[in-house]
Coordinates of C-alpha atoms in Angstrom, one line a residue:
Chain A
M1 CA -37.8 -30.4 -11.7
N2 CA -39.5 -29.0 -8.5
E3 CA -38.7 -25.7 -6.6
S4 CA -36.6 -27.3 -4.1
S5 CA -34.3 -29.6 -5.3
F6 CA -33.0 -26.9 -8.0
S7 CA -29.1 -26.6 -7.3
V8 CA -28.1 -23.3 -7.2
V9 CA -24.9 -24.4 -6.6
S10 CA -23.3 -27.5 -7.8
A11 CA -19.4 -28.6 -7.7
K12 CA -17.7 -31.8 -8.3
K13 CA -14.6 -32.9 -8.0
L14 CA -13.8 -29.2 -7.5
G15 CA -10.1 -27.9 -6.9
L16 CA -7.9 -25.0 -7.2
T17 CA -4.5 -24.9 -6.8
F18 CA -2.3 -21.3 -6.5
Q19 CA 1.1 -21.3 -8.1
T20 CA 3.3 -19.4 -5.9
S21 CA 7.0 -18.7 -5.8
D22 CA 7.4 -21.4 -3.1
G23 CA 5.5 -24.2 -5.1
P24 CA 1.8 -25.1 -5.9
V25 CA -0.6 -24.2 -2.6
H26 CA -4.0 -26.5 -3.1
A27 CA -6.3 -23.7 -1.8
L28 CA -9.2 -26.3 -2.7
S29 CA -9.4 -30.1 -3.8
N30 CA -12.0 -32.7 -4.3
V31 CA -14.8 -30.4 -3.2
D32 CA -18.3 -32.1 -3.7
L33 CA -21.2 -30.0 -2.6
D34 CA -24.7 -29.3 -3.2
V35 CA -26.6 -26.2 -2.6
K36 CA -30.7 -26.1 -3.2
R37 CA -32.8 -23.5 -3.8
G38 CA -33.7 -22.0 -0.2
D39 CA -30.7 -23.4 1.6
F40 CA -29.2 -21.2 4.1
V41 CA -25.7 -22.9 3.8
S42 CA -22.3 -21.8 6.4
F43 CA -18.8 -23.3 5.2
I44 CA -16.9 -23.2 8.1
G45 CA -13.2 -24.1 9.2
P46 CA -9.6 -22.5 10.2
S47 CA -8.2 -19.8 8.4
G48 CA -6.5 -21.2 5.2
C49 CA -9.3 -24.2 4.7
G50 CA -10.5 -22.6 1.3
K51 CA -14.2 -21.5 2.6
T52 CA -13.4 -17.8 1.2
T53 CA -12.2 -19.1 -2.0
F54 CA -15.0 -21.3 -2.4
L55 CA -17.0 -18.2 -2.3
R56 CA -15.0 -16.7 -4.2
V57 CA -15.1 -19.4 -7.2
I58 CA -18.9 -19.8 -6.8
A59 CA -18.8 -15.9 -7.8
D60 CA -16.3 -15.9 -10.4
L61 CA -13.7 -14.2 -8.9
E62 CA -11.2 -16.9 -8.6
K63 CA -11.0 -19.9 -11.3
A64 CA -11.4 -23.5 -10.6
T65 CA -8.0 -25.3 -11.9
A66 CA -9.7 -28.6 -11.6
G67 CA -13.4 -30.3 -11.2
E68 CA -16.8 -28.7 -12.4
I69 CA -19.1 -25.9 -11.0
T70 CA -22.4 -24.5 -12.2
V71 CA -24.3 -21.7 -10.7
N72 CA -27.8 -21.2 -11.4
G73 CA -27.2 -24.1 -14.1
M74 CA -24.1 -21.4 -15.6
T75 CA -20.6 -21.2 -15.6
P76 CA -19.7 -19.1 -12.9
E77 CA -18.6 -16.8 -15.6
E78 CA -22.3 -16.3 -17.4
A79 CA -23.6 -16.2 -14.0
R80 CA -21.6 -13.2 -12.9
K81 CA -22.4 -11.7 -16.2
S82 CA -26.4 -12.1 -15.5
R83 CA -25.3 -10.7 -12.4
S84 CA -27.1 -13.9 -10.4
Y85 CA -25.9 -13.2 -7.3
G86 CA -25.1 -10.2 -4.4
Y87 CA -21.8 -10.8 -2.6
V88 CA -21.6 -9.2 0.8
F89 CA -17.5 -8.5 1.9
Q90 CA -15.8 -9.2 5.2
A91 CA -15.5 -5.6 5.3
P92 CA -18.5 -3.1 4.0
A93 CA -16.5 -1.7 1.5
L94 CA -19.1 1.3 1.3
Y95 CA -17.9 4.5 -0.9
P96 CA -17.0 6.9 1.3
W97 CA -18.5 9.7 -1.3
R98 CA -21.5 8.2 -1.3
T99 CA -24.6 9.0 1.4
I100 CA -26.0 5.0 2.1
E101 CA -29.3 5.6 -0.9
K102 CA -26.3 6.1 -3.5
N103 CA -24.3 3.6 -2.2
I104 CA -27.0 0.9 -2.4
A105 CA -28.3 2.4 -5.7
L106 CA -24.6 1.9 -7.0
P107 CA -25.5 -2.0 -8.2
L108 CA -28.6 -0.2 -10.0
E109 CA -26.8 2.3 -11.7
I110 CA -24.4 0.4 -13.1
M111 CA -27.0 -2.1 -14.4
G112 CA -29.0 0.6 -15.9
H113 CA -32.1 1.0 -14.0
S114 CA -34.3 3.8 -14.3
K115 CA -34.4 6.7 -11.5
M116 CA -37.6 5.6 -10.2
E117 CA -36.9 2.2 -10.1
R118 CA -33.7 2.8 -8.4
A119 CA -35.4 5.0 -5.8
S120 CA -38.5 2.3 -5.1
R121 CA -35.8 -0.7 -4.7
V122 CA -33.6 1.6 -2.4
A123 CA -36.5 2.1 -0.2
R124 CA -37.2 -1.5 0.1
T125 CA -33.9 -2.6 0.2
L126 CA -33.5 -0.2 3.4
D127 CA -36.6 -1.5 4.8
L128 CA -35.2 -4.7 4.6
V129 CA -32.3 -3.9 6.5
N130 CA -34.1 -1.4 9.2
L131 CA -32.3 1.1 8.0
T132 CA -34.8 3.7 6.5
G133 CA -34.4 7.1 8.0
F134 CA -30.5 6.7 7.5
S135 CA -30.7 7.1 3.5
K136 CA -29.1 10.1 3.4
K137 CA -26.0 9.4 6.0
Y138 CA -22.6 8.9 4.9
P139 CA -20.9 5.6 5.9
W140 CA -18.6 7.5 8.7
Q141 CA -22.2 8.7 10.3
L142 CA -23.2 5.1 10.8
S143 CA -21.6 2.2 13.3
G144 CA -19.7 -0.5 11.9
G145 CA -23.1 -2.3 12.6
M146 CA -24.8 -0.7 10.2
Q147 CA -22.5 -0.2 7.7
Q148 CA -22.9 -3.8 7.1
R149 CA -26.3 -3.6 7.0
A150 CA -26.3 -1.2 4.2
S151 CA -23.6 -3.2 2.2
I152 CA -26.1 -6.2 2.8
A153 CA -29.1 -4.2 1.3
R154 CA -27.1 -3.3 -1.5
A155 CA -26.2 -7.3 -2.3
L156 CA -29.9 -7.4 -1.8
A157 CA -31.0 -4.4 -4.2
F158 CA -30.7 -6.1 -7.6
D159 CA -33.0 -9.3 -7.1
A160 CA -30.6 -11.5 -7.4
D161 CA -31.3 -15.0 -5.7
L162 CA -28.0 -16.0 -4.2
L163 CA -26.4 -14.0 -1.5
L164 CA -22.8 -15.1 -0.8
M165 CA -21.7 -13.8 2.3
D166 CA -17.8 -13.6 3.5
E167 CA -17.8 -13.3 6.7
P168 CA -19.9 -10.6 7.4
F169 CA -20.1 -10.3 10.8
G170 CA -16.8 -11.0 11.7
A171 CA -15.3 -7.6 12.5
L172 CA -18.3 -7.1 14.8
D173 CA -18.8 -7.5 18.4
E174 CA -20.6 -10.3 20.1
I175 CA -23.6 -8.3 21.0
V176 CA -23.9 -6.8 17.4
R177 CA -23.5 -9.9 15.9
D178 CA -26.0 -11.7 17.7
H179 CA -28.6 -8.9 16.6
L180 CA -27.6 -9.1 13.3
N181 CA -27.5 -13.4 12.8
E182 CA -30.9 -12.6 14.1
Q183 CA -32.4 -10.0 11.5
L184 CA -30.5 -12.0 8.8
L185 CA -32.8 -15.5 9.6
K186 CA -35.7 -12.6 9.6
L187 CA -34.6 -11.2 6.2
W188 CA -33.6 -14.9 5.2
A189 CA -37.2 -16.0 5.7
R190 CA -38.8 -13.0 4.1
T191 CA -36.9 -13.0 0.6
R192 CA -36.5 -17.0 0.2
K193 CA -33.0 -16.3 -0.9
T194 CA -30.4 -18.9 -0.6
I195 CA -27.8 -18.1 1.2
C196 CA -24.1 -19.1 1.3
F197 CA -22.4 -17.9 4.5
V198 CA -18.4 -18.1 5.3
T199 CA -18.0 -17.8 9.1
H200 CA -15.4 -19.4 11.5
S201 CA -18.1 -19.0 14.6
I202 CA -19.7 -22.4 15.4
P203 CA -22.5 -20.6 17.3
E204 CA -23.1 -18.7 14.3
A205 CA -23.1 -21.3 11.8
V206 CA -25.5 -23.4 14.0
Y207 CA -28.2 -21.0 14.3
L208 CA -28.6 -19.8 10.9
S209 CA -27.9 -22.3 8.9
T210 CA -30.0 -25.1 6.8
K211 CA -26.8 -27.1 6.1
I212 CA -23.7 -26.4 7.5
V213 CA -20.2 -27.5 5.2
V214 CA -17.0 -28.3 7.4
M215 CA -13.7 -27.5 6.0
S216 CA -10.2 -28.5 6.9
P217 CA -6.6 -26.7 5.6
R218 CA -3.8 -27.9 3.4
P219 CA -5.4 -29.0 0.9
G220 CA -8.8 -27.4 1.2
R221 CA -11.7 -30.1 1.6
V222 CA -14.7 -30.5 3.2
T223 CA -14.8 -33.0 6.0
D224 CA -18.5 -32.8 7.2
I225 CA -21.5 -31.7 6.0
I226 CA -24.1 -31.4 8.4
D227 CA -27.8 -31.3 7.8
S228 CA -29.6 -28.9 10.5
T229 CA -32.5 -30.2 12.3
L230 CA -33.6 -27.2 13.8
P231 CA -36.6 -25.3 13.2
K232 CA -37.1 -22.8 10.7
E233 CA -38.4 -20.3 13.5
R234 CA -35.1 -19.6 15.9
P235 CA -35.2 -16.9 19.0
L236 CA -31.9 -16.8 19.9
E237 CA -32.1 -19.0 22.6
I238 CA -32.1 -21.7 20.8
R239 CA -28.6 -21.9 21.5
E240 CA -29.0 -23.1 24.6
T241 CA -31.0 -26.3 23.5
P242 CA -29.5 -30.0 23.6
E243 CA -30.3 -30.3 20.1
F244 CA -28.8 -26.7 19.1
L245 CA -25.8 -27.8 21.4
A246 CA -25.6 -31.2 19.5
I247 CA -24.9 -30.0 16.5
A248 CA -22.3 -27.5 17.4
H249 CA -20.3 -30.4 19.1
R250 CA -20.6 -32.0 15.7
V251 CA -19.0 -29.1 14.0
R252 CA -16.9 -28.6 16.8
E253 CA -15.6 -32.9 16.5
G254 CA -15.4 -32.1 12.2
L255 CA -12.8 -29.3 12.8
R256 CA -10.8 -31.4 15.8
A257 CA -10.6 -34.1 13.2
G258 CA -9.3 -32.2 10.2
H259 CA -6.8 -29.9 12.0
S260 CA -3.8 -31.2 12.7
Y261 CA -2.2 -29.0 15.2
E262 CA 1.1 -30.3 15.1
E263 CA 1.1 -28.9 11.7
Chain B
M1 CA -14.2 29.6 22.5
Q2 CA -13.3 28.9 19.1
K3 CA -12.3 32.5 18.4
E4 CA -9.5 32.1 21.0
S5 CA -8.5 28.8 20.2
L6 CA -8.2 29.9 16.5
V7 CA -5.8 33.0 17.8
R8 CA -3.7 30.4 19.9
H9 CA -3.4 27.6 17.8
R10 CA -3.4 29.3 14.2
I11 CA -2.3 32.6 14.2
L12 CA -0.1 33.1 17.5
P13 CA 2.1 30.0 16.7
V14 CA 2.8 31.3 12.4
M15 CA 3.4 35.3 14.2
A16 CA 6.0 33.8 16.1
I17 CA 8.1 32.2 12.9
V18 CA 7.1 35.6 11.1
L19 CA 8.7 37.8 14.0
I20 CA 12.1 35.5 14.1
I21 CA 12.4 35.8 10.3
V22 CA 11.9 39.4 10.7
L23 CA 14.5 40.0 13.3
A24 CA 16.9 37.4 11.7
W25 CA 16.7 39.4 8.2
Y26 CA 17.4 42.7 9.7
A27 CA 20.0 41.2 11.6
G28 CA 21.6 39.9 8.0
A29 CA 20.5 43.3 6.4
Y30 CA 23.0 45.3 9.0
F31 CA 25.5 42.3 8.8
M32 CA 25.6 42.4 4.7
N33 CA 25.4 46.3 4.1
A34 CA 27.7 47.4 7.0
P35 CA 30.8 46.7 5.2
F36 CA 29.9 48.9 2.2
Q37 CA 28.3 51.6 4.7
R38 CA 31.5 51.6 6.7
D39 CA 33.5 52.4 3.2
L40 CA 31.1 55.2 2.3
D41 CA 31.4 57.1 5.7
R42 CA 35.2 56.3 5.4
R43 CA 35.4 58.1 2.4
A44 CA 33.6 61.2 3.1
N45 CA 35.2 61.5 6.8
V46 CA 32.2 60.6 8.3
T47 CA 31.7 59.5 12.1
S48 CA 28.3 58.4 13.1
T49 CA 27.1 57.1 16.2
P50 CA 26.1 53.3 16.4
V51 CA 22.3 54.1 16.2
E52 CA 22.9 56.6 13.0
F53 CA 24.9 54.0 11.6
L54 CA 22.3 51.4 12.2
Q55 CA 19.9 53.3 10.7
K56 CA 22.0 54.0 7.5
T57 CA 22.9 50.6 6.7
M58 CA 18.8 50.3 6.7
A59 CA 18.6 53.3 4.5
Q60 CA 20.9 52.4 1.6
P61 CA 19.6 52.4 -2.2
K62 CA 20.9 50.1 -3.6
P63 CA 22.0 47.7 0.0
V64 CA 23.3 44.5 -0.7
V65 CA 20.1 42.6 1.8
P66 CA 17.5 45.6 1.7
A67 CA 15.7 45.9 5.1
P68 CA 11.9 44.3 5.6
H69 CA 10.5 47.8 6.0
Q70 CA 12.0 49.0 2.5
V71 CA 11.0 45.8 1.1
M72 CA 8.0 46.2 2.6
Q73 CA 7.7 50.2 1.4
N74 CA 8.2 49.4 -2.0
L75 CA 5.9 46.8 -2.1
F76 CA 3.4 49.1 -1.3
E77 CA 4.3 51.9 -3.3
N78 CA 4.3 49.6 -6.3
T79 CA 0.8 47.9 -5.4
V80 CA -1.7 50.4 -4.3
M81 CA -0.1 53.6 -4.7
R82 CA 0.2 52.7 -8.8
S83 CA -2.6 52.9 -11.3
L84 CA -2.9 49.3 -12.4
T85 CA -1.9 49.9 -16.0
S86 CA 1.7 51.1 -14.5
N87 CA 4.7 49.6 -16.1
R88 CA 5.9 49.7 -12.5
S89 CA 2.8 48.4 -11.0
L90 CA 3.5 44.8 -9.2
V91 CA -0.4 44.1 -9.7
Y92 CA 0.5 44.7 -13.2
H93 CA 3.4 42.7 -14.0
G94 CA 1.5 39.8 -11.2
W95 CA -1.5 39.7 -13.3
V96 CA 0.7 39.1 -16.4
T97 CA 2.5 36.4 -14.6
L98 CA -1.0 34.8 -13.2
S99 CA -2.2 34.5 -16.3
S100 CA 0.2 32.5 -18.3
T101 CA 0.5 30.5 -14.4
M102 CA -3.3 29.9 -15.0
V103 CA -3.2 28.5 -18.6
G104 CA -0.4 26.5 -18.1
F105 CA -1.5 25.3 -14.4
A106 CA -5.2 23.9 -16.4
A107 CA -3.0 22.1 -19.2
G108 CA -1.1 20.9 -17.0
T109 CA -3.2 19.7 -14.8
L110 CA -5.2 18.2 -17.6
L111 CA -2.3 16.3 -19.3
G112 CA -1.2 15.1 -15.9
M113 CA -4.4 13.3 -15.7
L114 CA -4.5 11.9 -19.0
I115 CA -1.2 10.8 -18.8
A116 CA -2.3 9.1 -15.6
I117 CA -5.3 7.7 -16.8
G118 CA -3.6 5.9 -19.9
I119 CA -0.5 4.5 -17.2
V120 CA -3.9 2.8 -14.5
H121 CA -5.8 1.2 -17.7
V122 CA -3.0 0.5 -20.4
K123 CA 0.0 -1.7 -19.2
T124 CA 2.0 -1.0 -21.9
L125 CA 2.1 2.9 -20.7
D126 CA 2.9 1.5 -17.6
R127 CA 5.7 0.4 -18.4
S128 CA 7.3 2.8 -20.9
L129 CA 5.7 6.1 -19.9
M130 CA 6.7 6.8 -16.3
P131 CA 10.3 6.4 -16.2
W132 CA 10.1 9.1 -19.1
I133 CA 8.1 10.6 -17.0
I134 CA 10.3 11.0 -14.2
A135 CA 13.2 11.6 -16.5
S136 CA 11.8 14.8 -18.2
Q137 CA 11.7 16.3 -14.2
M138 CA 15.2 15.3 -14.1
V139 CA 16.1 18.1 -16.6
P140 CA 17.0 21.4 -15.2
I141 CA 14.4 23.7 -16.1
L142 CA 16.2 27.0 -16.3
A143 CA 18.4 25.1 -19.0
V144 CA 15.3 24.4 -20.7
A145 CA 13.5 27.3 -20.9
P146 CA 15.2 29.4 -22.7
M147 CA 15.3 27.0 -25.4
V148 CA 11.1 26.4 -25.5
I149 CA 10.9 30.3 -25.5
V150 CA 13.8 30.5 -28.5
V151 CA 12.0 27.3 -30.7
L152 CA 8.9 28.4 -30.0
G153 CA 9.8 32.0 -30.8
A154 CA 11.3 30.7 -34.1
I155 CA 8.1 30.0 -35.1
N156 CA 6.3 32.8 -33.9
I157 CA 4.7 31.7 -30.4
T158 CA 5.5 34.9 -28.1
G159 CA 4.1 36.0 -25.1
L160 CA 1.7 34.0 -23.2
I161 CA 1.9 31.0 -24.5
P162 CA 5.6 29.7 -24.5
K163 CA 5.6 30.7 -20.4
A164 CA 2.2 28.6 -19.8
F165 CA 4.0 26.1 -22.0
I166 CA 6.9 25.7 -19.4
S167 CA 4.4 25.8 -16.6
T168 CA 2.7 22.9 -17.8
Y169 CA 5.9 21.1 -18.1
L170 CA 6.5 21.7 -14.2
S171 CA 2.9 21.1 -13.6
F172 CA 1.6 17.9 -14.7
F173 CA 4.4 15.8 -13.3
P174 CA 2.9 16.3 -9.5
V175 CA -0.6 15.4 -10.9
A176 CA 0.2 12.4 -12.8
V177 CA 1.9 11.0 -10.1
G178 CA -0.7 11.7 -7.7
M179 CA -3.4 10.8 -10.2
V180 CA -1.5 7.3 -10.8
K181 CA -1.5 6.6 -7.1
G182 CA -5.2 8.3 -6.6
L183 CA -6.8 5.9 -9.3
R184 CA -4.8 3.3 -7.9
S185 CA -6.5 3.9 -4.2
P186 CA -9.3 1.7 -4.3
E187 CA -9.2 -1.2 -2.2
L188 CA -9.0 -4.5 -3.8
I189 CA -12.8 -5.6 -2.1
Q190 CA -13.9 -2.2 -3.7
L191 CA -12.7 -3.4 -7.6
D192 CA -14.1 -7.1 -6.4
L193 CA -17.6 -5.6 -5.8
M194 CA -17.8 -4.0 -9.5
R195 CA -16.4 -7.4 -10.6
T196 CA -19.6 -9.1 -9.4
Y197 CA -21.9 -6.4 -10.5
N198 CA -20.1 -7.3 -13.7
A199 CA -19.5 -3.5 -14.3
T200 CA -17.3 -2.2 -17.8
A201 CA -13.9 -0.7 -17.5
A202 CA -15.6 2.7 -17.8
Q203 CA -18.5 2.2 -15.1
T204 CA -15.3 1.5 -12.8
F205 CA -13.5 4.3 -13.9
W206 CA -16.3 6.8 -13.6
K207 CA -17.8 5.3 -10.1
L208 CA -15.2 4.1 -8.6
R209 CA -11.5 5.0 -9.6
L210 CA -12.5 8.8 -9.9
P211 CA -14.0 9.5 -7.7
A212 CA -11.2 7.8 -5.1
S213 CA -9.2 10.2 -6.6
I214 CA -10.1 13.5 -5.9
P215 CA -8.1 13.9 -2.7
Y216 CA -5.0 12.7 -4.2
L217 CA -5.7 15.4 -7.1
F218 CA -6.3 18.1 -5.0
T219 CA -2.7 17.3 -3.2
S220 CA -0.9 17.5 -6.3
M221 CA -2.7 20.6 -7.8
K222 CA -1.8 22.5 -4.9
V223 CA 2.3 21.2 -5.4
A224 CA 1.5 21.7 -9.4
I225 CA -0.3 25.2 -9.1
A226 CA 2.9 26.5 -7.3
A227 CA 5.1 24.5 -9.8
S228 CA 3.4 26.2 -12.4
L229 CA 4.0 29.9 -10.9
V230 CA 7.9 28.8 -10.6
G231 CA 7.7 27.9 -14.3
A232 CA 5.8 30.9 -15.8
I233 CA 8.5 33.4 -13.7
V234 CA 11.0 31.1 -15.0
G235 CA 10.2 31.4 -18.5
E236 CA 10.1 35.5 -18.4
L237 CA 13.3 35.3 -16.8
P238 CA 15.4 34.4 -20.2
T239 CA 13.6 36.2 -22.8
G240 CA 13.9 39.5 -22.1
A241 CA 9.8 39.4 -20.8
V242 CA 8.8 42.7 -20.8
A243 CA 6.6 42.0 -18.1
G244 CA 5.9 40.0 -15.4
L245 CA 7.2 39.4 -12.1
G246 CA 9.9 38.1 -13.9
S247 CA 11.1 40.1 -16.0
K248 CA 10.9 42.4 -13.0
L249 CA 13.6 40.4 -11.1
L250 CA 15.7 40.2 -14.3
A251 CA 15.3 44.3 -15.0
G252 CA 16.1 44.4 -11.4
S253 CA 19.1 42.4 -11.5
Y254 CA 20.4 44.7 -14.2
Y255 CA 20.4 48.0 -12.2
S256 CA 21.1 46.7 -9.0
Q257 CA 17.4 47.5 -7.9
T258 CA 18.1 44.9 -5.1
I259 CA 15.0 46.6 -3.4
D260 CA 13.2 46.4 -6.1
M261 CA 14.1 42.3 -6.6
W262 CA 13.2 41.5 -3.2
A263 CA 9.6 43.2 -3.8
A264 CA 8.9 41.3 -6.8
L265 CA 10.2 38.4 -4.8
I266 CA 7.6 38.9 -2.1
A267 CA 5.0 39.9 -4.6
G268 CA 5.7 36.0 -6.1
S269 CA 5.5 34.4 -2.8
I270 CA 2.3 36.2 -2.1
L271 CA 1.0 35.3 -5.4
A272 CA 1.6 31.3 -4.5
A273 CA 0.4 31.5 -1.5
L274 CA -3.0 32.8 -2.4
L275 CA -2.9 30.5 -5.4
V276 CA -2.4 27.3 -3.2
A277 CA -4.9 28.6 -0.5
L278 CA -7.5 29.2 -3.2
V279 CA -6.6 25.3 -4.4
G280 CA -7.5 24.7 -0.5
I281 CA -10.8 26.4 -0.5
I282 CA -12.1 24.6 -3.8
E283 CA -10.9 21.2 -1.9
R284 CA -12.7 21.9 0.7
I285 CA -15.9 23.2 -0.7
V286 CA -15.7 19.6 -3.2
E287 CA -14.7 17.4 0.0
K288 CA -17.9 18.9 2.0
S289 CA -20.0 18.0 -0.8
R290 CA -19.0 14.3 -1.0
G291 CA -20.1 13.8 2.4
G292 CA -16.4 14.7 4.0
R293 CA -15.9 14.0 7.5
P294 CA -14.8 17.0 9.5
A295 CA -11.6 16.9 10.3

C-alpha cells in the first residue's frame, strides 16, 4: 500500500440515529467516504446535515448506529485511545486559568510527556501558528483569532497525523478568517497532516480543500463529493479565478439540490 | 484621581448608610427607653427639660435599647482597655469563638468538598445524598445545638469540639452546593476535549473540574465562614459555656446587661465581617495567580 492511497478515515454505509422524545432523528444515513492520507477534506452543508456529527463519529464522541467506520485502520474508540487525532472545536475552549503555553501543554501533560519534551513541543507548535511571544499570556489577553490559533496549536502539540476541525473559524470576522485560512494552508503544507474540516462557508471550503463533501439534511447524507482541481499553492487571489468559481458553483448546486426550502 | 473615586464610590455610600442606621438607632433608643424614663421621673418627682430627658434616655444602665455611644464605649472598654486574658475582654471571648469557628469552618469546607466530589462522580450519591443534605439544613439549628452539646458531653467531649461540630454542620452545606455547581461548571466542549485526549477521570478532575470550581468555592466559603461563626455562637448559648461571644450574650440576657449584649453582638458582626473580608482577600490573591482578568 503506497503512502497516498492509505485511508485515514473510511466509512461504509455509516448511519447514526438519535432516539429523542419526538421519535428517531436520522443524523446520518448511508455515508460512504474515504479520506486519504494527506487530504484536506471539507464537509459543507446547511445546519442539521450531520457534518459535525460525522466528525464527532470519527472522534468517537458519538457512536454510529449503522455501517462501519475505521480511523487509521482502527475503530474510532481504539483510534481515540491511541490519540490518533487532534480536535479543534467551534470555540477555542482554552482553560482561562492556564497561560497559552500551559494550555498547549495540557494534552502533553495528560499523555505523560516529560517537562523538557513539553517545553520543546510547545515552542515548536507556537511557532507553527505564529504565536511565539504570547506563551505567557492568558487567553483573555488574546483576540478571538489568536485564541483559535492557540487551540489549533494545542491540537497539533502531540503530533497526531489527523486533524479534525469543527467550524474553527465560524465565529470570526471575514478578514481574520481569510488570514487564518491562508495560515492553515501553509501549516497543512508544512506538517503534511490529514485534515477534516467542517464549515458552512462555500469560499472557505473551496479555498482550503483537496476534496469537498457536500451534505444535506433530513436525513443527513452525502450528496456530492468534489475533488478540487486547484493547485496546491493557493494565494488568496485564487478565489477570483474561473476555476475556483466553477468549483464554488458546483458546491452551491449540490447544496441546492439537497435542500428543499419548503420543508 | 483613583483615590478620589475610591472615596466617592466606596466610602461615601457606606458612610451614608452607616449615618442612616446610627440616626435610626438613636431614635429607636429614645422611643424604647422613654416610657421607663418617664416612669422613673414621675416616681422621683423630677421634671426635666426635653434635652435633659433625651440625655437620660441615652444614659440608662440597663436600657431596653442602648444608644450607639453606650455600646461603642462598652466595646472600647472591653477590647482596648482590658488585658487579653481578662474574663471581661471581648478580644478573649472573641478568640474563643473564633478558634472553634475556624476548626468548624475547615472541617465543614473539607466535608462539603468531599460530598460534592462524591455527588459529581457517583450517580447513586447524586440521587441519594442531595435530598438529605437539603433536609439537614431544614432542621432548626437552635434545636439541634443543645442535643449535640449534650450527646457529645455525655461521651466526655466538651469545649471546642462540640461547638466546632455545629459550625461544621452549618458550613458544609453552602460549600457542598457551591462545589457541585463548580465541579459541573466546565462546558461540554471542555469535557469533550478531555475525552479526545483519552484523559482519565482523575485527570479530568484535577486538570479541569477542580480548577474550574475555584471561583464557586470562594463564593460558598464566604457564606460558610459567616455560618460557622453563627454556629459557634449558637453552640455557646445553650451550654452555659464560660467563654465565647455566645456566653457573653447569654450572661448579658441573664442579668439584663443589655449594653454588654449589644457590645458582644457588635463584636460578633465585626468578627464576621473580618472573616468574610479575609476570604475575599485570599480569593483575590488566588485569582491573580490564576491570571484572573482584573475587574
